[in-house]
Amino acid sequence: MRLALASVNAFLLLLVTWSLSEAKQQLVLRKIARAKSSSQHQYILADGSAHTASSAAVQAAHELHMSQIPNSHALGHTKVHQMPPSPAAHNEKKSKMPHAPPTRSAAQRAAVSCIKTTEDACGDPDYTPPTPNPSTPLDQLPDARPPAKQRRFVSALVEAEIKRLDALITDPALNRIWKNAYPNTLDTTVGWTDLQLDITDHTKAFPRSYIITGDIEASWFRDSTNQLVTYLPLLQNPPQGYKAGDKEWTKLYRLALGLVYQQSQFVITDPYANAFGPPANANIAHQKNSAVSDPNSNGGADWFYPSAPDNAGYYTPKPTASQRNVTGNDGVYLWESKWEVDSLVNFLHLPIALYNATGRRDFVNNPTWQRAVRLAVDTLRSQQRSSLEDHEANRAAPNVAHPPGLVTRADGKQGEWQKRYGALGGGAYRFQRDTRSSTETKQDAGFGEPASRVGLVKSAFRPSDDSTTLPFLIPANAYLAVSLQGIAHVLRGVDSMQDVACNVAAFATEIRDAISAHAVVPKKAIAGVHDAGDVYAYEVDGYGSTYLMDDANVPSLLSLPLLGYVAADDATYQRTRRMVFSSKTNKWFFDGPVGSGIGSPHVGFYYAWPMSRAVQILTTADKTEQKDALQFLRSTTAGTGLIHESQNIHDPADFTRPWFSWVNGLTGQALQHVGQTNPDLLAQMY
């Protein structure tokens, strides 16, 4: 064993040093020597000071090696077919990945392994969902959880909650789905953590958590926030046998706090981006987004502006050397730089949800978080500009010191957004991609459809990652208004952030007023659907144009009560709800022999998204609606016992994304909600 370990050490040392300069080789050797002589490794605290805990020489060599190698393989954030696509691949996204994600060989997995000496998650996540078999009887759905020793994060609080509801759910299919789906994020997608459990003071610790979306080893603001929000109620009301402040409570709390700080580093890297690769310390293999062309190929790459620091406006396979030196981002790299309002909203929402669940604000004085919040708010403010203002700012920069329409601080000083982006086309966002699909790029040289300044915030893309048709996405703006109000509340009494607190409180009011003025529109009565009256538009442009539809992805019009924007019994919302649940009034609602639900242009016609049915449950106490949605959810796993992104309403074997953690957690939340509102539904057989 000792000989084998020595060989591994020598091999890793060779891998690390072969391509480095002599000076860097000496640095590597010194770091490995230190690790050999000590069982310590370094943590970064909130104040920037160092802290030590256990580590090993092999780990030190491996980390340094991983920082030098290029991406090992690529996997795009696109639809995954378990069965061959039917008739024609009419949608470009469908044709990108007509198969399940590639599994790694043992050698590939070993290349990104780590020595696990603490309760932290480390190494490359490796999970294979059960093989689809739609003929599997619903009372025989498989256990889809990985073996206990292979679970990425184990929480006794979550396990206790699983047992609690397990005893209440009689139907075997729903029971198995509950036990598979609710813990799926913790079981499979906690890519890396640095919980710093040895630092007892939550205000001094700087934990970080990198949460992947599932079958793509990248992290989205939207997905990762919602993946962990699933478990936050357990911090507010710990299951029997646990209490706030004990070790198990602290583990789960630090996981969420770690994501708050990890997302702060994402914002600092690029506040316009929607998804990111892992930090340098995560020991997760670097990948390249397969939806993005190689910048060295004839096809070109994504072109986006303003570009991130040390980034040429396209995505590199791994962080450049200079990118690693961007203060606070720890080598995080861009996966995709689509400007989606809800990305930054989810960044703001997570600490609000954590505070609401625990009453703790350990993050409010953290300099990295404060910096990210300021940058996020200024970025959102910049997108209130009209298209004319954007074009004028782009035309003026960098020839004038202060292009028109820039964000300014109350004290008159330049904020970080202004310093970083003022000279870069005035901070006007633009995006173009070589593609056959109109939903993957923007018109007008990347500026998109024109917008008028009315108080709303422009969004180039939707939460589906598809481009908007009109620039003001109303569900995202509604979510933003709620989150800005929440941040104002969280920041009360924090002297260093009072200017931000005042800013966001006013900002929230501007957005609510603008939604009422421009996005509540009259609609004629539709027989069998809804009466005449006002409904919420999905998108508007401020000039009077409106777009009536809904997409399953949250934030959606359906989810407005879940977001906290409006009461579920509000008349305008109820009329909108009926509108989006009918194929007569929502072009993306589908009904077929397999089931029904709201879909998305992201995967095309005939695909209903289980997410829409889970949100339907979470936004009603109506027993009939909940029961119908449960019947759909239990029958759409294709024999895997897991919930998927979308389901072909004509073919039970045809679904997308076999490993999509967010919707599994959301389904778990839906079952909890049924238990609270109509517990007798859980006791029924279906």
XYZ file of C-alpha atoms in Angstrom:
686
model
C 0.000 0.000 0.000
C 2.788 2.433 0.892
C 4.552 1.663 -2.386
C 1.347 2.253 -4.324
C 0.731 5.562 -2.571
C 4.285 6.655 -3.233
C 3.789 5.835 -6.909
C 0.598 7.882 -6.994
C 2.390 10.812 -5.377
C 5.209 10.609 -7.884
C 2.800 10.369 -10.800
C 0.787 13.371 -9.627
C 3.956 15.353 -9.068
C 5.047 14.581 -12.624
C 1.654 15.652 -13.993
C 1.776 18.920 -12.087
C 5.286 19.963 -12.956
C 5.898 18.805 -16.504
C 4.500 21.935 -18.192
C 5.481 24.567 -15.624
C 8.350 26.998 -15.595
C 11.265 26.308 -13.249
C 10.063 28.958 -10.798
C 6.542 27.519 -10.737
C 7.945 24.006 -10.364
C 9.748 25.132 -7.227
C 6.525 26.668 -5.914
C 4.684 23.395 -6.487
C 7.439 21.422 -4.764
C 7.354 23.724 -1.757
C 3.580 23.418 -1.437
C 3.727 19.635 -1.644
C 6.556 19.539 0.867
C 4.510 21.590 3.296
C 1.551 19.280 2.851
C 3.747 16.226 3.466
C 5.071 17.617 6.717
C 1.704 18.754 8.030
C -1.903 17.609 8.041
C -3.095 21.152 7.460
C -4.665 22.974 4.553
C -5.721 26.570 4.141
C -9.127 28.152 4.339
C -10.036 31.743 3.501
C -12.020 33.562 6.159
C -14.559 36.309 5.656
C -11.972 38.918 6.617
C -9.401 37.535 4.178
C -7.194 35.937 6.833
C -5.997 32.343 6.692
C -7.204 29.347 8.649
C -5.979 25.754 8.578
C -7.537 22.304 8.672
C -6.707 18.771 7.517
C -5.333 17.968 4.040
C -2.766 15.701 2.297
C 0.166 15.855 -0.095
C -1.686 14.008 -2.833
C -4.523 16.527 -2.586
C -2.107 19.445 -2.885
C -0.534 17.969 -5.985
C -3.916 17.148 -7.456
C -5.315 20.653 -6.915
C -2.327 22.236 -8.594
C -2.527 19.800 -11.466
C -6.241 20.383 -12.005
C -5.628 24.123 -12.222
C -3.425 23.556 -15.276
C -5.353 21.047 -17.397
C -7.923 22.019 -20.070
C -11.517 20.825 -20.114
C -11.960 17.097 -20.320
C -15.299 17.014 -22.110
C -18.346 19.105 -22.897
C -21.993 18.899 -22.026
C -24.530 21.553 -22.921
C -27.586 22.743 -21.031
C -29.957 21.183 -23.514
C -32.641 18.595 -23.822
C -31.722 14.944 -23.324
C -33.737 12.257 -25.091
C -33.891 8.842 -23.491
C -35.432 7.458 -26.679
C -34.597 8.381 -30.293
C -36.257 11.668 -31.270
C -39.560 11.208 -33.010
C -39.987 11.970 -36.705
C -37.757 14.985 -37.192
C -35.456 17.015 -35.038
C -37.373 20.171 -35.837
C -35.970 21.983 -32.840
C -32.233 22.658 -32.724
C -32.092 22.045 -28.989
C -33.582 18.586 -29.487
C -30.858 17.605 -31.922
C -27.946 18.712 -29.778
C -28.003 15.767 -27.401
C -30.122 12.827 -28.622
C -28.793 10.608 -25.839
C -28.089 10.502 -22.135
C -25.040 12.304 -20.725
C -21.809 10.355 -21.253
C -20.668 8.311 -18.290
C -17.048 8.590 -17.247
C -14.609 5.759 -17.195
C -12.994 4.709 -13.932
C -9.807 6.448 -15.037
C -11.664 9.689 -15.744
C -13.374 9.564 -12.370
C -10.066 8.927 -10.649
C -8.572 11.959 -12.387
C -10.969 14.218 -10.532
C -11.191 12.345 -7.256
C -10.232 13.761 -3.900
C -9.260 12.500 -0.502
C -12.314 13.072 1.697
C -11.082 13.831 5.206
C -14.001 15.991 6.386
C -17.768 16.099 5.893
C -17.271 18.355 2.882
C -18.235 17.213 -0.599
C -15.352 16.987 -3.040
C -14.413 15.430 -6.370
C -16.369 15.031 -9.584
C -20.094 14.278 -9.005
C -20.896 10.912 -10.533
C -24.503 9.738 -10.579
C -26.405 7.544 -13.016
C -30.218 7.642 -12.796
C -32.169 4.374 -13.144
C -32.607 3.060 -16.674
C -35.934 4.221 -18.136
C -38.581 1.543 -18.528
C -42.084 2.982 -18.999
C -43.601 -0.494 -18.634
C -42.496 -0.667 -14.994
C -45.603 -0.971 -12.795
C -46.141 2.192 -10.788
C -46.106 0.222 -7.556
C -42.614 -1.045 -8.418
C -40.701 2.155 -9.164
C -37.016 1.767 -8.267
C -35.036 3.331 -5.456
C -33.135 6.071 -7.337
C -30.966 7.226 -4.456
C -27.242 6.476 -4.659
C -25.789 4.167 -1.991
C -25.393 5.959 1.334
C -21.603 6.180 1.067
C -21.862 7.786 -2.384
C -24.284 10.560 -1.436
C -22.767 13.994 -1.884
C -24.195 15.530 1.284
C -25.965 13.785 4.142
C -28.337 15.703 6.401
C -30.016 14.035 9.350
C -32.686 16.751 9.224
C -33.564 15.838 5.646
C -33.553 12.116 6.412
C -35.932 12.727 9.321
C -38.279 14.696 7.063
C -38.206 11.882 4.494
C -39.305 9.417 7.173
C -42.037 11.742 8.429
C -43.815 12.071 5.094
C -43.030 8.473 4.141
C -45.391 7.414 6.915
C -48.181 9.580 5.480
C -48.038 8.746 1.744
C -50.002 5.584 1.006
C -49.747 5.413 -2.778
C -46.583 3.399 -3.600
C -45.686 5.482 -6.668
C -45.977 8.819 -4.881
C -44.228 7.358 -1.855
C -41.247 6.248 -3.934
C -41.145 9.544 -5.842
C -41.086 11.417 -2.521
C -38.169 9.369 -1.202
C -36.240 9.712 -4.476
C -37.037 13.305 -5.401
C -36.917 15.286 -2.168
C -33.251 14.496 -1.307
C -32.007 14.459 -4.915
C -30.096 17.742 -4.656
C -28.185 16.651 -1.570
C -27.693 13.100 -2.823
C -26.324 13.978 -6.246
C -25.641 17.654 -7.009
C -23.591 19.075 -4.146
C -20.457 19.374 -6.223
C -18.155 20.844 -3.601
C -18.352 22.372 -0.157
C -16.032 24.100 2.269
C -18.327 24.320 5.296
C -15.637 25.406 7.772
C -17.433 23.635 10.608
C -14.404 24.107 12.853
C -15.102 27.870 12.870
C -17.997 28.219 15.276
C -18.676 31.919 14.667
C -20.967 32.077 11.627
C -20.050 35.711 11.002
C -16.344 34.892 10.686
C -16.621 31.736 8.615
C -16.600 31.972 4.825
C -18.175 28.669 3.730
C -18.824 27.963 0.082
C -21.060 25.474 -1.707
C -20.988 24.709 -5.416
C -24.275 23.131 -6.535
C -24.543 21.674 -10.038
C -27.842 21.472 -11.885
C -27.704 17.707 -12.432
C -26.682 16.227 -15.773
C -24.579 19.337 -16.452
C -21.665 20.049 -14.142
C -22.285 23.786 -14.086
C -24.168 25.972 -11.638
C -27.054 28.316 -12.460
C -28.154 31.048 -10.049
C -31.764 30.001 -10.590
C -31.340 26.259 -10.207
C -28.948 26.305 -7.274
C -31.030 28.765 -5.241
C -34.202 26.769 -5.734
C -32.413 23.484 -5.133
C -31.429 24.568 -1.613
C -34.541 26.615 -0.796
C -36.319 23.242 -0.722
C -34.626 22.433 2.592
C -34.629 25.815 4.358
C -37.930 25.197 6.224
C -36.088 22.469 8.138
C -33.851 25.171 9.613
C -36.892 27.089 10.813
C -38.634 24.040 12.277
C -36.058 21.264 12.758
C -37.539 17.740 12.789
C -38.109 16.092 16.136
C -34.828 15.247 17.828
C -32.948 18.216 16.383
C -32.700 21.853 17.339
C -31.299 25.061 15.901
C -27.597 25.389 16.539
C -26.705 21.726 16.904
C -24.249 20.079 14.520
C -26.805 18.764 12.033
C -28.590 22.103 11.928
C -25.265 23.882 11.441
C -24.262 21.602 8.552
C -27.406 22.407 6.598
C -27.199 26.090 7.500
C -23.582 26.310 6.361
C -24.487 24.569 3.092
C -26.980 27.352 2.340
C -24.704 30.113 3.635
C -21.945 28.651 1.479
C -24.120 29.034 -1.601
C -24.799 32.671 -0.668
C -21.050 33.302 -0.743
C -20.412 31.135 -3.803
C -23.045 33.040 -5.748
C -21.439 36.280 -4.567
C -18.270 35.142 -6.327
C -20.348 34.394 -9.427
C -21.704 37.954 -9.445
C -18.221 39.396 -9.039
C -17.033 37.283 -11.976
C -19.782 38.543 -14.308
C -23.095 40.019 -13.097
C -24.613 39.535 -16.563
C -23.971 35.770 -16.691
C -26.454 33.028 -15.856
C -24.199 30.010 -15.215
C -20.671 29.292 -14.026
C -18.047 26.606 -13.823
C -16.643 25.529 -10.454
C -14.066 27.395 -8.380
C -10.447 26.340 -8.581
C -10.581 24.461 -5.277
C -13.536 22.260 -6.181
C -11.627 19.404 -7.875
C -14.352 19.173 -10.510
C -13.236 18.638 -14.095
C -13.528 21.756 -16.222
C -16.039 21.438 -19.017
C -16.979 23.607 -21.948
C -20.553 24.495 -22.787
C -21.281 22.489 -25.930
C -23.857 25.078 -27.013
C -21.022 27.560 -27.454
C -18.798 27.415 -30.522
C -15.050 27.133 -30.181
C -13.637 30.675 -30.429
C -10.887 29.290 -32.659
C -13.261 27.600 -35.098
C -14.637 29.058 -38.299
C -18.089 29.124 -36.757
C -17.042 31.667 -34.175
C -18.130 31.839 -30.556
C -20.757 33.576 -28.474
C -20.277 37.306 -28.660
C -21.433 39.210 -25.608
C -20.897 42.673 -24.232
C -19.850 44.004 -21.835
C -17.309 41.255 -21.419
C -16.241 39.871 -18.064
C -12.834 40.858 -16.631
C -9.932 39.268 -18.521
C -12.408 37.727 -20.947
C -12.411 38.456 -24.655
C -16.178 38.238 -24.960
C -16.274 34.486 -25.425
C -15.957 31.467 -23.187
C -12.641 29.838 -22.529
C -12.452 26.127 -21.705
C -10.919 26.979 -18.348
C -10.136 30.129 -16.376
C -7.294 32.140 -17.810
C -4.366 32.813 -15.495
C -5.381 36.439 -15.094
C -9.024 35.543 -14.469
C -7.958 33.721 -11.303
C -6.643 36.971 -9.894
C -9.989 38.748 -10.037
C -10.533 39.624 -6.400
C -12.936 37.285 -4.704
C -13.846 34.862 -7.456
C -11.436 31.956 -6.792
C -11.076 30.997 -10.435
C -14.803 30.662 -11.134
C -15.295 30.711 -14.893
C -18.144 31.503 -17.250
C -20.395 28.726 -18.457
C -22.818 31.045 -20.200
C -23.321 34.811 -20.213
C -27.006 35.201 -20.997
C -28.539 38.177 -19.230
C -31.578 36.894 -17.354
C -33.112 39.168 -14.737
C -34.064 36.240 -12.538
C -30.411 35.184 -12.214
C -29.600 38.162 -10.008
C -33.036 37.966 -8.412
C -32.275 34.436 -7.254
C -28.936 35.671 -5.921
C -30.871 38.227 -3.846
C -33.628 35.793 -2.900
C -31.397 33.134 -1.330
C -30.138 35.222 1.621
C -33.675 36.538 2.130
C -35.025 32.986 2.324
C -32.184 31.988 4.645
C -32.913 34.933 6.919
C -36.661 34.233 6.888
C -36.011 30.625 7.906
C -33.430 31.274 10.609
C -33.590 34.915 11.669
C -29.825 35.056 11.080
C -28.009 37.694 9.004
C -24.448 36.416 9.297
C -23.712 37.499 5.724
C -24.688 41.177 5.890
C -21.265 42.505 6.909
C -19.293 40.143 4.703
C -17.313 42.329 2.247
C -17.632 39.853 -0.637
C -21.406 39.673 -0.251
C -21.740 43.443 0.094
C -19.643 43.975 -3.014
C -21.747 41.491 -4.986
C -25.042 43.025 -3.835
C -23.939 46.506 -4.890
C -22.797 45.192 -8.257
C -26.043 43.246 -8.728
C -28.289 46.208 -7.895
C -26.347 48.546 -10.191
C -26.496 45.980 -13.003
C -30.260 45.673 -12.589
C -30.602 49.456 -12.481
C -28.628 49.765 -15.710
C -31.191 47.569 -17.448
C -33.993 50.033 -16.729
C -32.579 52.162 -19.530
C -34.462 52.440 -22.779
C -32.972 50.998 -25.937
C -32.348 54.555 -27.125
C -30.327 55.249 -23.967
C -28.368 52.034 -24.516
C -27.543 52.987 -28.083
C -26.536 56.502 -27.036
C -24.326 55.174 -24.240
C -22.765 52.676 -26.619
C -22.146 55.421 -29.195
C -20.572 57.777 -26.647
C -18.292 55.304 -24.859
C -15.365 55.393 -24.412
C -14.993 58.879 -25.890
C -16.680 60.631 -22.974
C -15.934 60.209 -19.299
C -19.526 59.480 -18.302
C -21.730 58.020 -21.050
C -25.410 58.899 -20.597
C -27.649 56.789 -18.415
C -24.973 55.322 -16.153
C -25.774 54.214 -12.640
C -24.461 56.624 -9.999
C -24.271 56.220 -6.248
C -26.111 58.541 -3.883
C -22.806 60.016 -2.714
C -21.866 60.879 -6.296
C -18.957 58.441 -6.385
C -18.488 55.820 -9.044
C -19.579 52.338 -8.063
C -17.930 49.148 -9.278
C -20.424 48.695 -12.102
C -19.624 52.139 -13.478
C -15.886 51.596 -13.200
C -16.020 48.186 -14.868
C -18.575 48.789 -17.582
C -18.936 52.526 -18.184
C -16.257 52.560 -20.861
C -17.429 49.232 -22.319
C -20.162 50.442 -24.597
C -21.698 52.330 -21.705
C -22.583 48.990 -20.132
C -25.230 48.255 -22.776
C -25.817 44.478 -22.867
C -25.547 42.699 -26.212
C -25.487 38.999 -27.089
C -25.223 36.992 -30.298
C -24.651 33.300 -30.970
C -24.086 31.344 -34.180
C -27.221 29.212 -34.180
C -30.156 27.908 -36.184
C -32.594 28.774 -33.411
C -33.958 32.277 -32.894
C -34.335 31.607 -29.169
C -30.542 31.380 -28.789
C -29.555 34.845 -29.992
C -30.682 38.485 -30.074
C -31.589 40.740 -32.993
C -30.345 44.276 -33.740
C -26.643 43.463 -33.406
C -27.330 41.781 -30.084
C -29.347 44.585 -28.469
C -32.678 42.805 -28.911
C -36.183 44.174 -29.400
C -36.396 47.903 -28.491
C -37.692 48.936 -25.076
C -38.989 52.203 -23.643
C -37.944 53.358 -20.171
C -40.988 52.756 -17.973
C -39.432 51.542 -14.709
C -39.201 47.842 -15.617
C -35.932 45.937 -16.062
C -35.012 44.466 -19.445
C -34.223 40.755 -19.695
C -32.504 39.454 -22.815
C -33.348 35.859 -21.907
C -35.999 33.951 -19.980
C -35.509 31.466 -17.118
C -35.589 28.749 -19.786
C -32.393 30.342 -21.220
C -34.436 31.204 -24.342
C -34.402 34.764 -25.647
C -37.309 37.025 -24.793
C -39.682 38.163 -27.530
C -40.348 41.524 -25.846
C -37.713 42.951 -23.506
C -39.618 43.280 -20.215
C -40.290 39.822 -18.772
C -43.093 40.379 -16.272
C -42.748 37.309 -14.003
C -39.040 38.091 -13.546
C -39.796 41.739 -12.773
C -42.461 40.702 -10.266
C -39.963 38.377 -8.578
C -37.435 41.219 -8.577
C -39.852 43.619 -6.875
C -40.475 41.098 -4.088
C -36.767 40.381 -3.628
C -35.784 44.055 -3.573
C -38.307 44.610 -0.794
C -36.839 41.622 1.016
C -33.260 42.880 0.723
C -34.303 46.279 2.058
C -35.686 44.495 5.116
C -32.591 42.303 5.560
C -30.307 45.363 5.385
C -32.137 47.369 8.035
C -29.675 48.673 10.601
C -26.588 47.767 8.534
C -24.924 51.189 8.429
C -22.509 50.382 5.602
C -25.395 49.363 3.317
C -28.071 51.952 4.091
C -27.623 53.623 0.708
C -28.371 50.267 -0.921
C -31.360 49.668 1.365
C -32.901 52.994 0.344
C -32.109 52.343 -3.310
C -33.752 48.905 -3.453
C -36.849 50.002 -1.535
C -37.492 52.731 -4.111
C -36.556 50.343 -6.928
C -39.198 47.827 -5.813
C -41.897 50.494 -5.852
C -40.898 51.624 -9.350
C -41.253 48.077 -10.671
C -44.611 47.394 -9.017
C -46.011 50.658 -10.359
C -44.718 49.848 -13.850
C -46.234 46.350 -13.828
C -49.614 47.799 -12.867
C -49.346 50.454 -15.588
C -47.986 48.371 -18.461
C -48.498 44.640 -17.823
C -52.074 44.371 -16.556
C -54.077 44.235 -19.757
C -57.755 43.657 -20.597
C -58.791 40.401 -22.229
C -62.094 39.401 -23.745
C -64.018 36.510 -22.252
C -63.128 33.078 -23.625
C -65.932 30.539 -23.392
C -65.004 27.738 -21.047
C -61.762 29.438 -19.988
C -62.253 32.781 -18.235
C -64.538 35.783 -18.020
C -63.739 39.210 -19.434
C -61.272 41.237 -17.423
C -57.649 42.039 -16.765
C -54.815 39.506 -16.986
C -51.058 39.732 -16.538
C -49.018 39.841 -19.744
C -45.939 37.626 -19.982
C -43.790 40.234 -21.763
C -44.184 43.902 -22.735
C -41.978 46.536 -24.379
C -43.189 49.771 -22.773
C -44.476 51.027 -26.112
C -47.830 49.266 -25.790
C -46.958 45.867 -27.237
C -47.862 42.865 -25.056
C -47.264 39.123 -25.325
C -49.780 36.760 -23.725
C -48.454 33.273 -22.902
C -46.704 31.455 -20.089
C -43.645 29.227 -19.843
C -43.311 26.441 -17.274
C -39.982 27.722 -15.987
C -40.094 29.699 -12.744
C -40.514 32.649 -12.488
C -43.717 32.313 -14.486
C -47.127 33.932 -14.409
C -48.470 30.772 -12.789
C -45.928 31.091 -9.980
C -46.749 34.713 -8.999
C -48.249 33.738 -5.588
C -45.342 31.375 -4.929
C -42.961 34.265 -5.608
C -44.845 36.378 -3.088
C -45.987 38.976 -5.603
C -49.745 38.510 -5.366
C -52.278 36.551 -3.310
C -53.472 33.302 -4.860
C -57.098 34.466 -4.697
C -56.432 37.778 -6.484
C -58.967 38.184 -9.302
C -56.426 39.227 -11.953
C -54.161 36.331 -11.018
C -57.022 33.813 -11.060
C -58.067 34.973 -14.526
C -54.424 34.737 -15.662
C -54.162 31.264 -14.128
C -57.130 30.016 -16.119
C -55.651 31.597 -19.243
C -52.272 29.847 -18.944
C -53.871 26.455 -18.235
C -55.782 26.351 -21.518
C -54.554 25.512 -25.011
C -57.094 28.048 -26.298
C -55.257 30.936 -24.652
C -51.701 29.713 -24.001
C -49.849 28.421 -27.046
C -47.457 26.502 -24.761
C -50.087 24.482 -22.894
C -50.369 20.888 -24.083
C -52.901 18.150 -23.363
C -52.607 14.567 -24.578
C -53.065 10.908 -23.640
C -50.024 10.897 -21.330
C -51.034 14.058 -19.484
C -51.175 17.821 -19.637
C -49.208 20.820 -18.494
C -47.538 24.051 -19.482
C -44.506 23.597 -21.717
C -41.794 25.836 -23.114
C -40.251 26.877 -26.438
C -37.039 25.494 -24.937
C -37.982 21.953 -25.971
C -40.829 22.626 -28.373
C -44.309 21.315 -29.021
C -46.016 18.413 -27.208
C -43.762 18.512 -24.145
C -45.508 19.304 -20.852
C -43.219 20.239 -17.973
C -43.847 18.549 -14.605
C -42.555 21.779 -13.049
C -45.799 23.477 -14.073
C -47.868 20.844 -12.266
C -45.737 21.075 -9.115
C -46.185 24.868 -9.148
C -49.905 24.354 -9.725
C -50.045 22.384 -6.469
C -47.985 24.976 -4.602
C -50.285 27.834 -5.640
C -53.625 26.324 -4.637
C -55.400 24.562 -1.811
C -58.039 23.184 -4.181
C -58.273 19.430 -3.681
C -59.371 18.641 -7.243
C -56.473 20.568 -8.794
C -53.945 19.008 -6.452
C -55.198 15.477 -7.069
C -55.120 15.883 -10.850
C -51.562 17.238 -10.716
C -50.424 14.388 -8.454
C -51.834 11.847 -10.902
C -49.787 13.442 -13.689
C -46.570 13.576 -11.655
C -46.743 9.937 -10.547
C -47.141 8.718 -14.131
C -44.329 10.665 -15.844
C -41.138 9.117 -14.471
C -40.790 6.581 -17.331
C -40.117 3.931 -14.718
C -37.166 5.781 -13.151
C -38.876 7.047 -10.013
C -37.525 10.555 -10.720
C -39.199 13.652 -12.148
C -37.831 14.990 -15.431
C -37.662 18.335 -17.193
C -40.443 17.657 -19.713
C -42.677 14.820 -20.868
C -44.017 14.084 -24.345
C -47.793 14.058 -23.936
C -48.084 11.370 -26.645
C -45.216 9.062 -25.671
C -44.442 8.014 -22.070
C -40.939 6.932 -23.113
C -39.981 10.361 -24.448
C -38.811 12.865 -21.870
C -35.986 15.343 -21.399
C -33.186 15.510 -18.841
C -32.966 12.299 -16.811
C -31.135 14.089 -13.988
C -32.709 17.482 -13.280
C -32.496 18.137 -9.576
C -34.498 21.348 -9.236
C -37.821 19.859 -10.343
C -37.341 16.882 -8.041
C -36.952 19.138 -5.021
C -39.926 21.203 -6.178
C -42.014 18.026 -6.375
C -40.966 17.257 -2.822
C -42.157 20.717 -1.774
C -45.453 20.096 -3.574
C -46.018 16.873 -1.629
C -45.257 18.697 1.627
C -47.789 21.371 0.643
C -50.447 18.734 -0.022
C -49.709 17.320 3.417
C -50.372 20.755 4.911
C -53.486 21.657 2.897
C -55.175 18.349 1.999
C -53.473 15.562 3.971
C -56.182 13.069 3.041
C -54.862 13.155 -0.556
C -51.615 11.606 0.679
C -53.560 8.767 2.276
C -55.271 7.831 -0.993
C -54.343 5.212 -3.566
C -54.238 6.495 -7.152
